[in-house]
mmCIF file of N, CA and C in Angstrom:
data_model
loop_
_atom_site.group_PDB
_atom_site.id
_atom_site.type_symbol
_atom_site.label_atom_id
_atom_site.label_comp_id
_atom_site.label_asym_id
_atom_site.label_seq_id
_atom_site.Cartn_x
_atom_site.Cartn_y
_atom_site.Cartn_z
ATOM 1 N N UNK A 1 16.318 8.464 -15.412
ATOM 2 C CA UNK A 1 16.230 9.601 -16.265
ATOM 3 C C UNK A 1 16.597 10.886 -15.542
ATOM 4 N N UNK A 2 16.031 11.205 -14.056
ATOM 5 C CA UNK A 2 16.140 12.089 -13.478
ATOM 6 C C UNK A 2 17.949 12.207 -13.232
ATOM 7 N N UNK A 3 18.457 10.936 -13.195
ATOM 8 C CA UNK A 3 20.078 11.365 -12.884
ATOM 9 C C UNK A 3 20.737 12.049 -13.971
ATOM 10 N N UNK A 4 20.497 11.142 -15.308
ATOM 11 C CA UNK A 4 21.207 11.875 -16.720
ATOM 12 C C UNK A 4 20.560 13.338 -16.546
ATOM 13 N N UNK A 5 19.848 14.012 -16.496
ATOM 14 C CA UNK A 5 19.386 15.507 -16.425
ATOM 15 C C UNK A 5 20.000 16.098 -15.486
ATOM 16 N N UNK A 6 20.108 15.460 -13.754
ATOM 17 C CA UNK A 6 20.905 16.168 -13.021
ATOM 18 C C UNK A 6 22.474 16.417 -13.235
ATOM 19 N N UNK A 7 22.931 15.451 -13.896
ATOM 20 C CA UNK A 7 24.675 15.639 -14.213
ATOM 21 C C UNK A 7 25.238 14.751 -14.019
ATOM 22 N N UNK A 8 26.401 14.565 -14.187
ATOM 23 C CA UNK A 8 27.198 13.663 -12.992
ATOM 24 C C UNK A 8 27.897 13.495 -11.940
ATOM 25 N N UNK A 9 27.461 15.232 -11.271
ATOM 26 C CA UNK A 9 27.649 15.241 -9.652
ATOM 27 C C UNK A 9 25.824 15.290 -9.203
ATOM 28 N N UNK A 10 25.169 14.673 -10.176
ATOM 29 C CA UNK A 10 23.712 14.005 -9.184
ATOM 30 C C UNK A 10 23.948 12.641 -9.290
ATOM 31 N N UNK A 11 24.693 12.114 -9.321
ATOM 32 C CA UNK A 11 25.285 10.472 -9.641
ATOM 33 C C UNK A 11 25.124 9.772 -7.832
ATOM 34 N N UNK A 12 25.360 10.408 -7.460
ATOM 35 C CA UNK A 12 25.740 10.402 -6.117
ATOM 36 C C UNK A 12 24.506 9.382 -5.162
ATOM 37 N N UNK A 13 24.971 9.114 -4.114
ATOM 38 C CA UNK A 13 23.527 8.632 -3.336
ATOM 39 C C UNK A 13 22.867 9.122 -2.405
ATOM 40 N N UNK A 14 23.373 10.444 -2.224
ATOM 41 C CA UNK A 14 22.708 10.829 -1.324
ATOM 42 C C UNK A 14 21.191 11.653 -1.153
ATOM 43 N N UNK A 15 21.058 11.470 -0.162
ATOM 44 C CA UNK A 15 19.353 11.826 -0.444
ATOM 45 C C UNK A 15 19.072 13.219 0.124
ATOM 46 N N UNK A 16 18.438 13.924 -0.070
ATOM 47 C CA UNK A 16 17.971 15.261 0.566
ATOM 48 C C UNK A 16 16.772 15.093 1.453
ATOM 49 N N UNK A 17 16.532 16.336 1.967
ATOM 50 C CA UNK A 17 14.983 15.615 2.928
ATOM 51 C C UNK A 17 13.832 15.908 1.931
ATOM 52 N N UNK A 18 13.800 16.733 0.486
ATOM 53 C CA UNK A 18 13.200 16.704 0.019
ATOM 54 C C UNK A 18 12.817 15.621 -0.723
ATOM 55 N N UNK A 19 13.815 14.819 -1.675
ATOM 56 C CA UNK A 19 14.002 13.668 -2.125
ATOM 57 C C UNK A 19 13.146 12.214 -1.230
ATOM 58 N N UNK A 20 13.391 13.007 -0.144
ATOM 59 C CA UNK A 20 12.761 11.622 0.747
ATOM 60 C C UNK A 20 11.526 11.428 0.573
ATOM 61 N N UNK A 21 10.911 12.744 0.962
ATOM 62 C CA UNK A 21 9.254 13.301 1.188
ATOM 63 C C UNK A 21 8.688 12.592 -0.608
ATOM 64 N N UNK A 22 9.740 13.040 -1.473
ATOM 65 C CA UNK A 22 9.402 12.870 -2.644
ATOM 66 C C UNK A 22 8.823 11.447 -2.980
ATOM 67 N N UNK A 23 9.903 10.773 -2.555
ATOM 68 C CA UNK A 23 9.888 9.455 -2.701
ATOM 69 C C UNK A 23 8.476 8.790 -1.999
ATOM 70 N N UNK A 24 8.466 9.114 -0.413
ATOM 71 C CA UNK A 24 7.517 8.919 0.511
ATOM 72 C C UNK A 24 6.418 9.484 -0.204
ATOM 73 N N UNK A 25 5.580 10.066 -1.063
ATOM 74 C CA UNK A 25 4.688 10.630 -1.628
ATOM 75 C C UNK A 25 4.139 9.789 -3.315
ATOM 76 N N UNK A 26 5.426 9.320 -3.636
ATOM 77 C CA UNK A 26 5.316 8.245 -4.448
ATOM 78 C C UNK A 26 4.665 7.486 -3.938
ATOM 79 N N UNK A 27 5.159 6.543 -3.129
ATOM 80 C CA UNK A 27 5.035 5.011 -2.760
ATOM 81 C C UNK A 27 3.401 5.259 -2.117
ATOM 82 N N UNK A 28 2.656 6.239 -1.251
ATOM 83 C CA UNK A 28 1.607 6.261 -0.816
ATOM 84 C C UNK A 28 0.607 7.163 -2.456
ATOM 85 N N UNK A 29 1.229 7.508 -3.172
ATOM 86 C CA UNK A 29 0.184 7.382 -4.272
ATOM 87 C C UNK A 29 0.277 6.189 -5.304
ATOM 88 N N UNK A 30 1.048 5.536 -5.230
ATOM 89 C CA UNK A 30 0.901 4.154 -5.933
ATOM 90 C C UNK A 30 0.386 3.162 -5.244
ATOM 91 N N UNK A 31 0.340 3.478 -3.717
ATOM 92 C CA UNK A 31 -0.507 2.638 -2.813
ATOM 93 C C UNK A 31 -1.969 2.726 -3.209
ATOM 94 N N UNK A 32 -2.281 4.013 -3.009
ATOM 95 C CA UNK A 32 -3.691 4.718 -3.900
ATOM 96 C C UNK A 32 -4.282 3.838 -4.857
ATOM 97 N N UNK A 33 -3.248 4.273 -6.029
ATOM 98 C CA UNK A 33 -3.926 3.860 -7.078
ATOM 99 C C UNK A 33 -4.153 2.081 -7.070
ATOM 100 N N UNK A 34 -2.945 1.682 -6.192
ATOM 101 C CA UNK A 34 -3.630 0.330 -6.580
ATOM 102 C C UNK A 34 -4.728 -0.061 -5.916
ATOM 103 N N UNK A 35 -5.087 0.213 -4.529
ATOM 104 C CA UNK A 35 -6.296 -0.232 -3.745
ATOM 105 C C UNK A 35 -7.831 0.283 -4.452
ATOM 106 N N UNK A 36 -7.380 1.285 -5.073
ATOM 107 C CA UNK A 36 -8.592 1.761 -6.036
ATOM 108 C C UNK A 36 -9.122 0.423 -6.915
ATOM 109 N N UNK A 37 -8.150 0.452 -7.574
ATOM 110 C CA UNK A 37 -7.904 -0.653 -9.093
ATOM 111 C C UNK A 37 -8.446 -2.032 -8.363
ATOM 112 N N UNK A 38 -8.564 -2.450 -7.174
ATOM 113 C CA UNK A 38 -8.402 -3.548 -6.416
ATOM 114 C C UNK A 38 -9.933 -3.168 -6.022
ATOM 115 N N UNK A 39 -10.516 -2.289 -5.411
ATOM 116 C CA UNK A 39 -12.319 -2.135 -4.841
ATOM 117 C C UNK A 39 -12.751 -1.283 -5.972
ATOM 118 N N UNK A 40 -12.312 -1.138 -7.671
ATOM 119 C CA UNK A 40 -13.369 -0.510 -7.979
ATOM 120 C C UNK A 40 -14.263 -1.491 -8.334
ATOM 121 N N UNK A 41 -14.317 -2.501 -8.163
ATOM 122 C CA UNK A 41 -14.880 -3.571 -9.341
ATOM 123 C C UNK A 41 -16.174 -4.041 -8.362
ATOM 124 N N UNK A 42 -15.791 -3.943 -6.730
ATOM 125 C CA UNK A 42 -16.937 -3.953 -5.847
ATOM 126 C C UNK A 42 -17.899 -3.074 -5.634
ATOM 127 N N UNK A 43 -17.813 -1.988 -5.825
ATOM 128 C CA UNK A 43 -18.581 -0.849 -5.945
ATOM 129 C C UNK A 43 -19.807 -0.728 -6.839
ATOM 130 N N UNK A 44 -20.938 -0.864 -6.191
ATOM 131 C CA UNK A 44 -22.191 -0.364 -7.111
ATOM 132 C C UNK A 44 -22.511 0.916 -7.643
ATOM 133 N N UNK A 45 -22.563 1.338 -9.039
ATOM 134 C CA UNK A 45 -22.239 2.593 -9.316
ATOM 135 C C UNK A 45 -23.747 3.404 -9.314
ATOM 136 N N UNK A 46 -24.959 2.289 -9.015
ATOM 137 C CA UNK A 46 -26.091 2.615 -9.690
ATOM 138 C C UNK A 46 -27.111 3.825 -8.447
#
């Protein structure tokens, strides 16, 4: 989705260092959420 919005000189592959960080910031909050999803069920809430 993000490419059709950038154009079709964002078609391209190249990456920026922001893009990277971006990416790198993804992958460790989907890490997150899944280890959550994975120990909430061990957790005593009481």
């Amino acid at each position: 989705g993000l490419m059709l919005v950038a154009g079709p000189q964002g078609a391209s592959l190249q990456l920026s260092s922001g893009e990277i960080v971006t990416l790198i910031s993804t992958v460790a909050i989907a890490a997150e959420i899944i280890m959550i999803s994975a120990y909430a069920g061990e957790v005593d809430v009481r």
